[in-house]
Structure formats: C-alpha cells, structure tokens
Amino acid sequence: MTNTPGFNTLAIHAGAAPDPSTGARITPIYQTASYVFNDADHAASLFGLEAFGNIYTRIGGPTQSVLEARVAALEGGTAALAVASGHAAQFLCFHTLLEPGDEFVAGRQLYGGSVNQFNHSYKKFNWNVIWADSTDPESFAKAVTPKTKAIFVESIANPGGTIIDLPAIAAIAKKAGVPFIVDNTMASPYLCRPKEHGADVVVHSLTKFLGGHGNSIGGVLVDCGTYDWLGSKHRYKTLVDPNPSYGGMKLAETFGNFAFAIAARVMGLRDIGPAIAPMNAFLILTGIETLPLRMQRHCDNALAVAKHLQKHPKVAWVNYAGLEGNASYALHKKICPKGAGAVFTFGLKGGYEAGVALVGGLKMFSHLANIGDTRSLVIHPASTTHRQLTDAQKVSAGAGPDVVRLSIGIEDVEDIIGDLDQALAAA
Ligand SMILES: *Cc1c(COP(=O)(O)O)cnc(C)c1O
C-alpha cells in the first residue's frame, strides 16, 4: 500500500499485522494480566515512559493497542486510548483537562447518560458544566468564561439525530482558546470525521456502531494532535506541569502531538482504572472491519423507513435529518453527506397509549435501551428512560408522550417496514 489506504482498507487493516510469534492472522485476544520484562533496565524504561511496551492490562495491551491504532486511523488522529465504556472515555477526557473549579461548555442535545454524568458525578470533582444549545452556535460563545477549559458536543445529537454545525462551534472553541471535544458515536467515522471540522479530541461509545453487534461495552478517545498545549493561554496542568510520578517529565513537551492520549492513559487510566477487557477489544475490532458496509445499510434503511412512516396515516410527524424539509437537512449534506445516521424519532397521533401499544406489538424490533446494533431497536422514552420526568420536562427533552425512537438495523428493509406496519395497524 503506497498511497494512504482508503477508509474500507483501514477498517480492516489499520494497526494490525500477523502475530509475530505465532503467525496468527487475526489479532489474538491476549488474555493476561501482566507482561514479563526483559530485564531490570527494560522494566525501568517502561515505567519511566522512556520506552513503549506492555506492563499490565489496566494500562494497555496488544489487542487493545490494535483497536486504538485502528480507531485513530479511521478518525485521522495521532493516537487513541480504548477504555471500558463510552462514559469512561468521556470521564478520562475531562480528568485530563480539568482542575477543581474549572468549567466546560456542553451542548444540551446529548445522550441522557452524558447529561447525568456532567450534571451530577462531575460536581463531586467541582468540574462545572455550562449548558448551551447545540443548534445555536452563538450560545456557546455566550457561555464561555475565563474558567472555560473545553467545549463538548455530539456530531449527530439526541434526540432524533439533530446534526450539529461542527465548524461553527469549532471556530468558537478556537477563539476561546480551548480544545473542542466531539462525541462521534451516532455518526461513526464512516459518516463524519470531526477532525476535518475542527475537533481536537473525538470520543466514542464503541458499544454502538463501531462494535456494531450489541455484544460488548467499550469506549475510546482519539487525540487529533491539533491542540497546542504548550502555547495555550490556559494551563492544562496534567499536560504541561512537571509530573512528580514520572520524574518531573512534562508530558506535552515529551510527547508533542499525541500527548493528550498519553496523558489520559498514564495519568487517567493508570489511576482511575476503567480498562477495556482484551475480549471486548477483540469483538469490537471484528465489528469495525464491516463498519463501512453496515453504516451505509443502516442509513439507507433508516431513510426508507422514515419516508414510509411520513406517509402513514397513524403517524403525526417524523424527525429524520435525511428527509428534505427537516431542520437538519442542510447540515446533513454538509457534515455527513453519506447518510444521516440510523437513529430517529417519530410521533404517533394516538399519543402515550399508542406508543406503548406499538412497542408491545412489534415482533422483529427489540424493545431495549441501546442503539447501533445490527438489529432494529425501539424504545418509547416516555414510558421507560424518561419515565421519572414531569410531562413538561419530557417534552423539553424531546421525549413527549407520543415520541417513539428507532435505531434502524441492517435487516431487509421490507421486513423492518412490515413489522412497523403490522404493529401500527394494531396500535
Ligand atoms: C451510549 C452512548 C454513550 C455512553 O457510552 P457507553 O458505552 O454506554 O458508556 C455516550 N454517548 C453517546 C452518544 C451514546 O450513544
């Protein structure tokens, strides 16, 4: 491969080679807690960050590092860190950037679990989220203060797959002099590479489209190598201060354009400990090999289902960015032209009861709280994930009584539509 390989090729080959000791063609599952040192000098250089190598599976391992190289290549980043879940990736991201009392600005159109993590758990560290409106880039500029250390959004956001104007928000992050972090879970790097739109860090739940088969939890953060830690007007202590646990080393000085990924590993993952299991890294790697094929089918099926529902007499509205006339349609063409994702919401004329009946009547769709599986998935948020909210809160979270959320799978589209039609007829 002389030129830079294409996306399909990278999805299969990036980071991997036949196993040097056995010749195994597929990256093996290195199911071991620790790795033997060659000698005392080797051990000392590994612990001193003077050489790269395997020490202990909490900090990394060969299966995990192929996954990291694969995702870094797909996102166009310099390095990546794979961890136990998407939430762990987000946590280590902010653990690397923030000190107590610092703030970050986040667009409020986010995965519900992220809203909880930011509002409640981060408060224990005195990391303070300031909410902005992801559909209004200017609201980020207004929310920035001298304490702001980062800006965070999703590329395709909840609810209903709203597509976010990444270049506009990246410009505000640049002006504020802070790193721009993008959760690219709903798009995957097949539909959108946030680095090309100004992101400095990309995070993913590997549990969703990258793994793609609903069989393992994982997360990853990608260092785009674009943020100048040493030149910043802000002091990101983990990156620029002399590090007492590594003989006074300054990570940004030593590791340059992949210092963020190193810092998240050797400080965050080392001390907090949310390591990904080698088995999960293996399953997710296998999933990634077919990401481009799956993602295109997910999007093509989702568009066909959305168009069908739009014409259905029992359906009040359909919110899918791939539909002409949708508020996100122009951004879909700009940010993720190959497809508008697989997740969208629609409303039933029959309200809450019709939503409950529809979910109960579907036969092939699985009723559960996940997205990005090969299977088609459904949830009625008002009676499940958003049950505890007041009616007004439900509506403002996009989870009104009539709202149904679909994650369209890669089955035959006729079967997906057929299942929805029979359940709608009964609802
Ligand atoms: C699922 C999800 C997460 C959290 O990931 P986990 O792997 O469940 O921890 C974060 N962001 C988005 C957009 C998600 O869909």
Short mmCIF file of C-alpha atoms and ligand atoms in Angstrom, two decimals:
data_model
loop_
_atom_site.label_atom_id
_atom_site.label_comp_id
_atom_site.label_asym_id
_atom_site.label_seq_id
_atom_site.Cartn_x
_atom_site.Cartn_y
_atom_site.Cartn_z
CA MET A 1 0.00 0.00 0.00
CA THR A 2 1.90 3.04 -1.26
CA ASN A 3 -0.65 5.84 -1.00
CA THR A 4 -2.73 6.39 2.12
CA PRO A 5 -5.18 3.50 2.12
CA GLY A 6 -8.89 4.18 1.77
CA PHE A 7 -11.42 4.01 4.58
CA ASN A 8 -12.60 0.46 3.80
CA THR A 9 -8.99 -0.77 3.79
CA LEU A 10 -8.16 0.99 7.06
CA ALA A 11 -11.26 -0.50 8.72
CA ILE A 12 -9.78 -3.96 8.07
CA HIS A 13 -6.00 -3.45 8.27
CA ALA A 14 -5.06 -0.35 10.27
CA GLY A 15 -2.90 -1.19 13.29
CA ALA A 16 -2.88 -4.95 12.65
CA ALA A 17 -0.29 -7.39 11.35
CA PRO A 18 0.07 -11.18 11.64
CA ASP A 19 1.10 -12.08 15.19
CA PRO A 20 4.92 -12.04 15.23
CA SER A 21 5.32 -15.06 17.50
CA THR A 22 2.61 -17.43 16.15
CA GLY A 23 1.70 -16.11 12.71
CA ALA A 24 -1.97 -15.83 13.76
CA ARG A 25 -3.65 -13.71 11.06
CA ILE A 26 -6.37 -12.30 13.31
CA THR A 27 -5.22 -10.16 16.24
CA PRO A 28 -5.24 -12.59 19.19
CA ILE A 29 -7.01 -11.99 22.49
CA TYR A 30 -4.05 -11.52 24.85
CA GLN A 31 -5.86 -12.75 27.94
CA THR A 32 -3.20 -11.99 30.53
CA ALA A 33 -2.95 -9.55 33.41
CA SER A 34 0.79 -8.82 33.11
CA TYR A 35 3.77 -8.96 30.75
CA VAL A 36 7.28 -10.19 31.60
CA PHE A 37 10.13 -7.64 31.45
CA ASN A 38 13.31 -8.49 29.52
CA ASP A 39 15.46 -7.27 32.42
CA ALA A 40 15.63 -4.58 35.08
CA ASP A 41 16.63 -1.85 32.62
CA HIS A 42 13.70 -2.69 30.35
CA ALA A 43 11.31 -2.54 33.32
CA ALA A 44 12.76 0.82 34.41
CA SER A 45 12.43 2.31 30.92
CA LEU A 46 8.80 1.16 30.61
CA PHE A 47 7.88 2.62 34.00
CA GLY A 48 9.74 5.84 33.19
CA LEU A 49 7.86 6.28 29.85
CA GLU A 50 11.20 6.08 28.02
CA ALA A 51 10.08 3.04 26.01
CA PHE A 52 6.65 1.86 24.85
CA GLY A 53 5.66 -1.67 25.78
CA ASN A 54 3.28 -3.84 27.74
CA ILE A 55 3.31 -3.77 31.53
CA TYR A 56 -0.10 -4.56 32.98
CA THR A 57 -3.55 -4.85 31.37
CA ARG A 58 -5.05 -1.95 33.36
CA ILE A 59 -2.80 0.37 31.32
CA GLY A 60 -2.97 -1.37 27.93
CA GLY A 61 -2.12 -4.49 25.94
CA PRO A 62 -1.55 -5.74 22.40
CA THR A 63 -5.21 -6.46 21.50
CA GLN A 64 -6.26 -3.08 22.87
CA SER A 65 -3.45 -1.26 21.05
CA VAL A 66 -4.55 -2.62 17.65
CA LEU A 67 -8.04 -1.30 18.42
CA GLU A 68 -6.56 2.07 19.39
CA ALA A 69 -4.47 2.31 16.21
CA ARG A 70 -7.50 1.27 14.12
CA VAL A 71 -9.82 3.95 15.51
CA ALA A 72 -7.07 6.62 15.42
CA ALA A 73 -6.55 5.84 11.71
CA LEU A 74 -10.28 5.95 10.92
CA GLU A 75 -10.63 9.31 12.68
CA GLY A 76 -7.39 10.75 11.26
CA GLY A 77 -5.96 11.26 14.77
CA THR A 78 -2.41 10.82 16.08
CA ALA A 79 -3.26 8.28 18.83
CA ALA A 80 -6.19 6.83 20.74
CA LEU A 81 -6.97 5.27 24.11
CA ALA A 82 -9.51 2.44 24.40
CA VAL A 83 -11.32 2.07 27.74
CA ALA A 84 -14.17 0.17 29.38
CA SER A 85 -17.10 2.27 28.11
CA GLY A 86 -18.05 5.45 26.32
CA HIS A 87 -18.68 7.09 29.67
CA ALA A 88 -15.20 6.11 30.87
CA ALA A 89 -13.72 7.73 27.73
CA GLN A 90 -15.57 10.97 28.45
CA PHE A 91 -14.55 10.85 32.10
CA LEU A 92 -10.85 10.37 31.29
CA CYS A 93 -11.05 13.18 28.75
CA PHE A 94 -12.23 15.67 31.36
CA HIS A 95 -9.97 14.19 34.07
CA THR A 96 -7.03 15.04 31.80
CA LEU A 97 -8.23 18.61 31.13
CA LEU A 98 -9.95 19.95 34.23
CA GLU A 99 -8.96 21.02 37.74
CA PRO A 100 -11.46 21.64 40.55
CA GLY A 101 -13.35 24.87 39.85
CA ASP A 102 -12.90 24.68 36.07
CA GLU A 103 -15.83 24.87 33.65
CA PHE A 104 -16.65 23.37 30.28
CA VAL A 105 -19.45 24.27 27.89
CA ALA A 106 -21.60 21.42 26.53
CA GLY A 107 -24.45 21.45 24.05
CA ARG A 108 -27.53 20.22 25.88
CA GLN A 109 -28.62 17.95 23.00
CA LEU A 110 -26.75 14.90 24.36
CA TYR A 111 -27.15 11.24 25.21
CA GLY A 112 -29.11 11.21 28.51
CA GLY A 113 -26.34 9.37 30.36
CA SER A 114 -23.90 12.15 29.47
CA VAL A 115 -26.30 14.77 30.85
CA ASN A 116 -26.38 12.84 34.15
CA GLN A 117 -22.62 12.36 34.23
CA PHE A 118 -21.98 16.08 33.65
CA ASN A 119 -24.71 17.38 35.98
CA HIS A 120 -24.18 15.09 38.94
CA SER A 121 -21.00 12.99 39.06
CA TYR A 122 -18.71 15.75 37.81
CA LYS A 123 -19.96 18.05 40.58
CA LYS A 124 -18.12 15.82 43.07
CA PHE A 125 -14.87 16.90 41.40
CA ASN A 126 -16.06 20.52 41.18
CA TRP A 127 -15.95 20.30 37.37
CA ASN A 128 -18.79 22.53 36.25
CA VAL A 129 -20.81 22.11 33.09
CA ILE A 130 -22.35 25.22 31.50
CA TRP A 131 -25.13 24.26 29.08
CA ALA A 132 -25.50 25.75 25.62
CA ASP A 133 -27.87 24.98 22.72
CA SER A 134 -26.13 22.78 20.12
CA THR A 135 -28.41 24.15 17.39
CA ASP A 136 -27.32 27.74 18.16
CA PRO A 137 -23.50 28.10 17.90
CA GLU A 138 -23.65 31.66 19.30
CA SER A 139 -24.97 30.26 22.59
CA PHE A 140 -21.54 28.62 23.09
CA ALA A 141 -19.76 31.96 22.68
CA LYS A 142 -22.09 33.47 25.30
CA ALA A 143 -21.44 30.61 27.76
CA VAL A 144 -17.62 30.87 27.64
CA THR A 145 -15.97 32.43 30.74
CA PRO A 146 -12.31 32.73 31.79
CA LYS A 147 -12.78 29.40 33.62
CA THR A 148 -13.85 27.53 30.46
CA LYS A 149 -11.37 24.75 29.61
CA ALA A 150 -13.22 22.80 26.88
CA ILE A 151 -16.29 22.67 24.62
CA PHE A 152 -18.20 19.41 24.13
CA VAL A 153 -20.91 18.39 21.62
CA GLU A 154 -22.17 15.33 19.76
CA SER A 155 -21.80 15.33 15.94
CA ILE A 156 -25.24 13.75 15.43
CA ALA A 157 -27.11 14.52 18.63
CA ASN A 158 -30.03 13.33 20.65
CA PRO A 159 -32.91 13.48 20.42
CA GLY A 160 -33.85 12.39 16.97
CA GLY A 161 -30.49 12.73 15.25
CA THR A 162 -30.08 16.51 15.08
CA ILE A 163 -26.94 17.33 13.07
CA ILE A 164 -24.64 19.84 14.68
CA ASP A 165 -22.75 22.64 12.91
CA LEU A 166 -19.28 21.45 13.99
CA PRO A 167 -17.23 24.06 12.06
CA ALA A 168 -19.21 26.93 13.61
CA ILE A 169 -18.72 25.63 17.16
CA ALA A 170 -15.06 24.75 16.44
CA ALA A 171 -14.49 28.39 15.49
CA ILE A 172 -15.88 29.47 18.88
CA ALA A 173 -13.62 26.97 20.70
CA LYS A 174 -10.62 28.29 18.75
CA LYS A 175 -11.48 31.87 19.66
CA ALA A 176 -11.84 30.86 23.33
CA GLY A 177 -8.50 29.01 23.06
CA VAL A 178 -9.90 25.70 24.37
CA PRO A 179 -9.97 22.16 22.94
CA PHE A 180 -13.11 21.15 21.03
CA ILE A 181 -14.31 17.65 22.01
CA VAL A 182 -16.81 15.81 19.80
CA ASP A 183 -18.73 12.66 20.75
CA ASN A 184 -18.93 10.97 17.34
CA THR A 185 -20.82 7.85 18.50
CA MET A 186 -24.01 8.36 16.46
CA ALA A 187 -22.17 9.17 13.21
CA SER A 188 -19.09 6.94 13.43
CA PRO A 189 -16.03 8.00 11.39
CA TYR A 190 -17.68 6.49 8.29
CA LEU A 191 -20.25 9.31 8.18
CA CYS A 192 -18.24 12.12 9.75
CA ARG A 193 -14.64 12.74 10.82
CA PRO A 194 -14.87 15.59 13.35
CA LYS A 195 -11.17 16.43 12.97
CA GLU A 196 -11.94 17.66 9.44
CA HIS A 197 -14.46 20.07 11.00
CA GLY A 198 -12.13 21.43 13.70
CA ALA A 199 -12.30 18.90 16.59
CA ASP A 200 -9.23 18.45 18.80
CA VAL A 201 -10.47 15.34 20.62
CA VAL A 202 -13.03 12.73 19.50
CA VAL A 203 -14.77 10.33 21.89
CA HIS A 204 -16.90 7.29 21.11
CA SER A 205 -19.02 4.70 22.76
CA LEU A 206 -17.58 1.64 20.97
CA THR A 207 -20.67 -0.17 22.24
CA LYS A 208 -22.74 1.32 19.41
CA PHE A 209 -21.92 1.47 15.67
CA LEU A 210 -18.15 0.83 15.85
CA GLY A 211 -18.59 -2.52 17.64
CA GLY A 212 -21.93 -2.71 15.90
CA HIS A 213 -23.29 -6.03 17.14
CA GLY A 214 -24.55 -5.21 20.62
CA ASN A 215 -22.16 -7.71 22.22
CA SER A 216 -19.72 -5.60 24.26
CA ILE A 217 -19.30 -2.31 26.07
CA GLY A 218 -16.30 -0.14 25.24
CA GLY A 219 -15.18 3.43 24.66
CA VAL A 220 -12.34 5.31 23.04
CA LEU A 221 -10.86 8.78 22.98
CA VAL A 222 -8.89 10.00 19.97
CA ASP A 223 -6.21 12.68 20.12
CA CYS A 224 -6.44 14.67 16.87
CA GLY A 225 -3.00 16.13 17.56
CA THR A 226 -4.23 19.63 16.78
CA TYR A 227 -4.31 21.45 20.13
CA ASP A 228 -1.18 23.37 21.21
CA TRP A 229 -0.97 22.62 24.94
CA LEU A 230 2.34 24.44 25.47
CA GLY A 231 1.22 27.54 23.55
CA SER A 232 -2.21 27.74 25.24
CA LYS A 233 -3.21 30.73 27.36
CA HIS A 234 -4.75 28.17 29.73
CA ARG A 235 -2.64 25.92 31.95
CA TYR A 236 -3.63 22.26 31.44
CA LYS A 237 -1.65 21.04 34.44
CA THR A 238 -1.69 17.31 33.61
CA LEU A 239 -0.10 18.09 30.25
CA VAL A 240 2.27 20.98 30.94
CA ASP A 241 3.35 20.81 34.59
CA PRO A 242 6.36 18.72 35.71
CA ASN A 243 4.92 15.33 36.61
CA PRO A 244 6.07 14.05 40.01
CA SER A 245 5.07 10.44 39.19
CA TYR A 246 7.34 10.47 36.09
CA GLY A 247 10.49 12.15 37.42
CA GLY A 248 9.33 15.68 36.59
CA MET A 249 8.56 14.90 32.92
CA LYS A 250 6.30 17.41 31.14
CA LEU A 251 4.02 15.22 29.02
CA ALA A 252 3.21 17.88 26.38
CA GLU A 253 6.92 18.55 25.88
CA THR A 254 7.93 14.88 25.66
CA PHE A 255 5.03 13.55 23.57
CA GLY A 256 4.07 16.53 21.37
CA ASN A 257 1.05 15.94 19.15
CA PHE A 258 -0.08 12.76 20.92
CA ALA A 259 0.47 13.99 24.49
CA PHE A 260 -3.25 14.09 25.25
CA ALA A 261 -3.73 10.37 24.52
CA ILE A 262 -0.61 9.55 26.56
CA ALA A 263 -1.74 11.69 29.49
CA ALA A 264 -5.21 10.12 29.51
CA ARG A 265 -3.52 6.70 29.71
CA VAL A 266 -0.60 7.25 32.08
CA MET A 267 -2.47 9.51 34.49
CA GLY A 268 -6.21 8.87 33.99
CA LEU A 269 -6.43 5.19 33.09
CA ARG A 270 -3.49 4.33 35.36
CA ASP A 271 -5.10 5.92 38.43
CA ILE A 272 -8.86 5.63 37.81
CA GLY A 273 -8.64 2.18 36.18
CA PRO A 274 -11.54 1.71 33.69
CA ALA A 275 -9.60 -0.68 31.41
CA ILE A 276 -11.27 -2.45 28.49
CA ALA A 277 -11.10 -6.26 28.56
CA PRO A 278 -8.97 -7.81 25.78
CA MET A 279 -12.00 -9.92 24.77
CA ASN A 280 -14.14 -6.80 24.26
CA ALA A 281 -11.35 -5.13 22.28
CA PHE A 282 -11.26 -8.23 20.04
CA LEU A 283 -15.03 -8.27 19.47
CA ILE A 284 -15.08 -4.55 18.68
CA LEU A 285 -12.13 -4.90 16.27
CA THR A 286 -14.02 -7.62 14.42
CA GLY A 287 -17.07 -5.35 14.27
CA ILE A 288 -15.07 -2.42 12.87
CA GLU A 289 -13.98 -4.48 9.84
CA THR A 290 -17.52 -4.16 8.43
CA LEU A 291 -18.27 -0.62 9.68
CA PRO A 292 -18.47 0.98 6.21
CA LEU A 293 -20.84 -1.71 4.86
CA ARG A 294 -23.04 -1.72 7.94
CA MET A 295 -23.20 2.06 8.31
CA GLN A 296 -24.28 2.63 4.73
CA ARG A 297 -27.00 -0.02 5.05
CA HIS A 298 -28.13 1.45 8.41
CA CYS A 299 -28.52 4.87 6.78
CA ASP A 300 -30.19 3.63 3.58
CA ASN A 301 -32.68 1.58 5.60
CA ALA A 302 -33.34 4.47 8.01
CA LEU A 303 -34.13 6.84 5.13
CA ALA A 304 -36.52 4.33 3.54
CA VAL A 305 -38.28 3.69 6.88
CA ALA A 306 -38.53 7.44 7.62
CA LYS A 307 -40.08 8.09 4.19
CA HIS A 308 -42.55 5.25 4.71
CA LEU A 309 -43.59 6.47 8.17
CA GLN A 310 -44.05 10.02 6.87
CA LYS A 311 -46.88 8.72 4.63
CA HIS A 312 -48.51 6.54 7.31
CA PRO A 313 -51.96 7.74 8.46
CA LYS A 314 -51.28 6.98 12.16
CA VAL A 315 -48.01 8.94 12.22
CA ALA A 316 -48.14 12.63 13.18
CA TRP A 317 -44.54 13.59 12.36
CA VAL A 318 -41.11 12.11 11.56
CA ASN A 319 -37.86 13.78 12.66
CA TYR A 320 -35.05 12.39 10.49
CA ALA A 321 -32.28 14.64 9.18
CA GLY A 322 -32.20 12.71 5.90
CA LEU A 323 -35.71 13.93 4.96
CA GLU A 324 -35.90 17.01 2.76
CA GLY A 325 -37.53 19.78 4.75
CA ASN A 326 -36.05 18.57 8.06
CA ALA A 327 -34.37 21.31 10.13
CA SER A 328 -31.07 19.37 9.95
CA TYR A 329 -31.22 18.55 6.22
CA ALA A 330 -28.75 21.27 5.11
CA LEU A 331 -26.25 20.30 7.84
CA HIS A 332 -26.68 16.63 6.88
CA LYS A 333 -25.50 17.50 3.37
CA LYS A 334 -22.55 19.47 4.79
CA ILE A 335 -21.39 17.37 7.79
CA CYS A 336 -22.34 13.77 6.96
CA PRO A 337 -23.44 13.60 3.30
CA LYS A 338 -23.24 9.78 3.03
CA GLY A 339 -26.17 9.38 5.42
CA ALA A 340 -27.99 10.95 8.35
CA GLY A 341 -27.45 8.05 10.75
CA ALA A 342 -29.71 5.24 11.88
CA VAL A 343 -31.43 6.75 14.90
CA PHE A 344 -34.51 8.96 14.67
CA THR A 345 -37.79 9.73 16.37
CA PHE A 346 -41.37 9.92 15.17
CA GLY A 347 -44.69 10.85 16.78
CA LEU A 348 -47.91 8.86 16.92
CA LYS A 349 -51.30 10.54 16.55
CA GLY A 350 -52.58 8.25 19.32
CA GLY A 351 -50.16 9.66 21.96
CA TYR A 352 -48.90 7.75 25.00
CA GLU A 353 -51.22 4.72 24.71
CA ALA A 354 -50.41 4.28 21.03
CA GLY A 355 -46.67 4.44 21.84
CA VAL A 356 -46.96 1.72 24.49
CA ALA A 357 -49.11 -0.42 22.14
CA LEU A 358 -46.73 0.00 19.20
CA VAL A 359 -43.71 -1.13 21.22
CA GLY A 360 -45.72 -4.08 22.55
CA GLY A 361 -46.88 -5.08 19.06
CA LEU A 362 -43.53 -5.09 17.27
CA LYS A 363 -42.21 -8.62 16.63
CA MET A 364 -38.79 -8.24 14.98
CA PHE A 365 -37.76 -4.96 16.67
CA SER A 366 -36.18 -5.39 20.10
CA HIS A 367 -37.54 -3.13 22.85
CA LEU A 368 -34.43 -2.01 24.72
CA ALA A 369 -32.20 0.92 25.68
CA ASN A 370 -29.40 0.72 23.13
CA ILE A 371 -28.59 1.95 19.61
CA GLY A 372 -26.26 0.88 16.83
CA ASP A 373 -26.89 -2.88 16.84
CA THR A 374 -27.26 -4.84 13.58
CA ARG A 375 -30.82 -5.48 14.81
CA SER A 376 -33.61 -2.89 14.63
CA LEU A 377 -34.31 -1.46 18.08
CA VAL A 378 -37.18 0.57 19.51
CA ILE A 379 -37.92 2.47 22.69
CA HIS A 380 -40.83 4.60 23.89
CA PRO A 381 -38.92 7.11 26.06
CA ALA A 382 -41.95 8.48 27.97
CA SER A 383 -42.73 5.09 29.50
CA THR A 384 -39.08 3.99 30.01
CA THR A 385 -35.89 6.11 30.04
CA HIS A 386 -37.70 9.41 30.69
CA ARG A 387 -40.42 7.99 32.97
CA GLN A 388 -39.26 9.91 36.07
CA LEU A 389 -39.53 13.33 34.41
CA THR A 390 -42.56 15.62 34.64
CA ASP A 391 -44.65 15.99 31.46
CA ALA A 392 -43.08 19.40 30.76
CA GLN A 393 -39.56 18.01 31.26
CA LYS A 394 -40.37 15.09 28.95
CA VAL A 395 -41.45 17.44 26.17
CA SER A 396 -38.39 19.67 26.53
CA ALA A 397 -36.10 16.60 26.44
CA GLY A 398 -37.74 15.50 23.18
CA ALA A 399 -39.44 12.60 24.97
CA GLY A 400 -43.07 13.72 24.85
CA PRO A 401 -45.82 11.10 25.34
CA ASP A 402 -46.20 10.40 21.60
CA VAL A 403 -42.47 10.04 20.78
CA VAL A 404 -41.03 6.71 19.63
CA ARG A 405 -37.28 6.30 18.98
CA LEU A 406 -35.96 3.82 16.42
CA SER A 407 -32.44 2.57 15.77
CA ILE A 408 -32.77 1.02 12.34
CA GLY A 409 -30.82 -2.19 11.78
CA ILE A 410 -29.39 -3.82 8.68
CA GLU A 411 -32.12 -6.43 8.10
CA ASP A 412 -34.07 -6.40 4.79
CA VAL A 413 -35.86 -3.06 4.74
CA GLU A 414 -39.12 -4.76 3.63
CA ASP A 415 -39.10 -6.77 6.87
CA ILE A 416 -38.41 -3.68 9.01
CA ILE A 417 -41.27 -1.77 7.35
CA GLY A 418 -43.52 -4.85 7.52
CA ASP A 419 -43.01 -5.17 11.27
CA LEU A 420 -43.77 -1.47 11.83
CA ASP A 421 -46.88 -1.68 9.61
CA GLN A 422 -48.37 -4.66 11.45
CA ALA A 423 -47.71 -3.05 14.86
CA LEU A 424 -49.11 0.32 13.69
CA ALA A 425 -52.24 -1.39 12.39
CA ALA A 426 -52.81 -2.90 15.84
CA ALA A 427 -51.86 0.21 17.85
C1 LIG B 1 -24.14 5.09 24.58
C2 LIG B 1 -23.57 6.45 24.43
C3 LIG B 1 -22.62 6.95 25.33
C4 LIG B 1 -22.15 6.16 26.52
O1 LIG B 1 -21.43 5.03 26.13
P1 LIG B 1 -21.36 3.68 26.99
O2 LIG B 1 -20.51 2.79 26.16
O3 LIG B 1 -22.77 3.20 27.18
O4 LIG B 1 -20.72 4.08 28.30
C5 LIG B 1 -22.12 8.22 25.10
N1 LIG B 1 -22.53 8.98 24.07
C6 LIG B 1 -23.45 8.52 23.19
C7 LIG B 1 -23.87 9.40 22.06
C8 LIG B 1 -24.01 7.25 23.34
O5 LIG B 1 -24.93 6.82 22.46
#
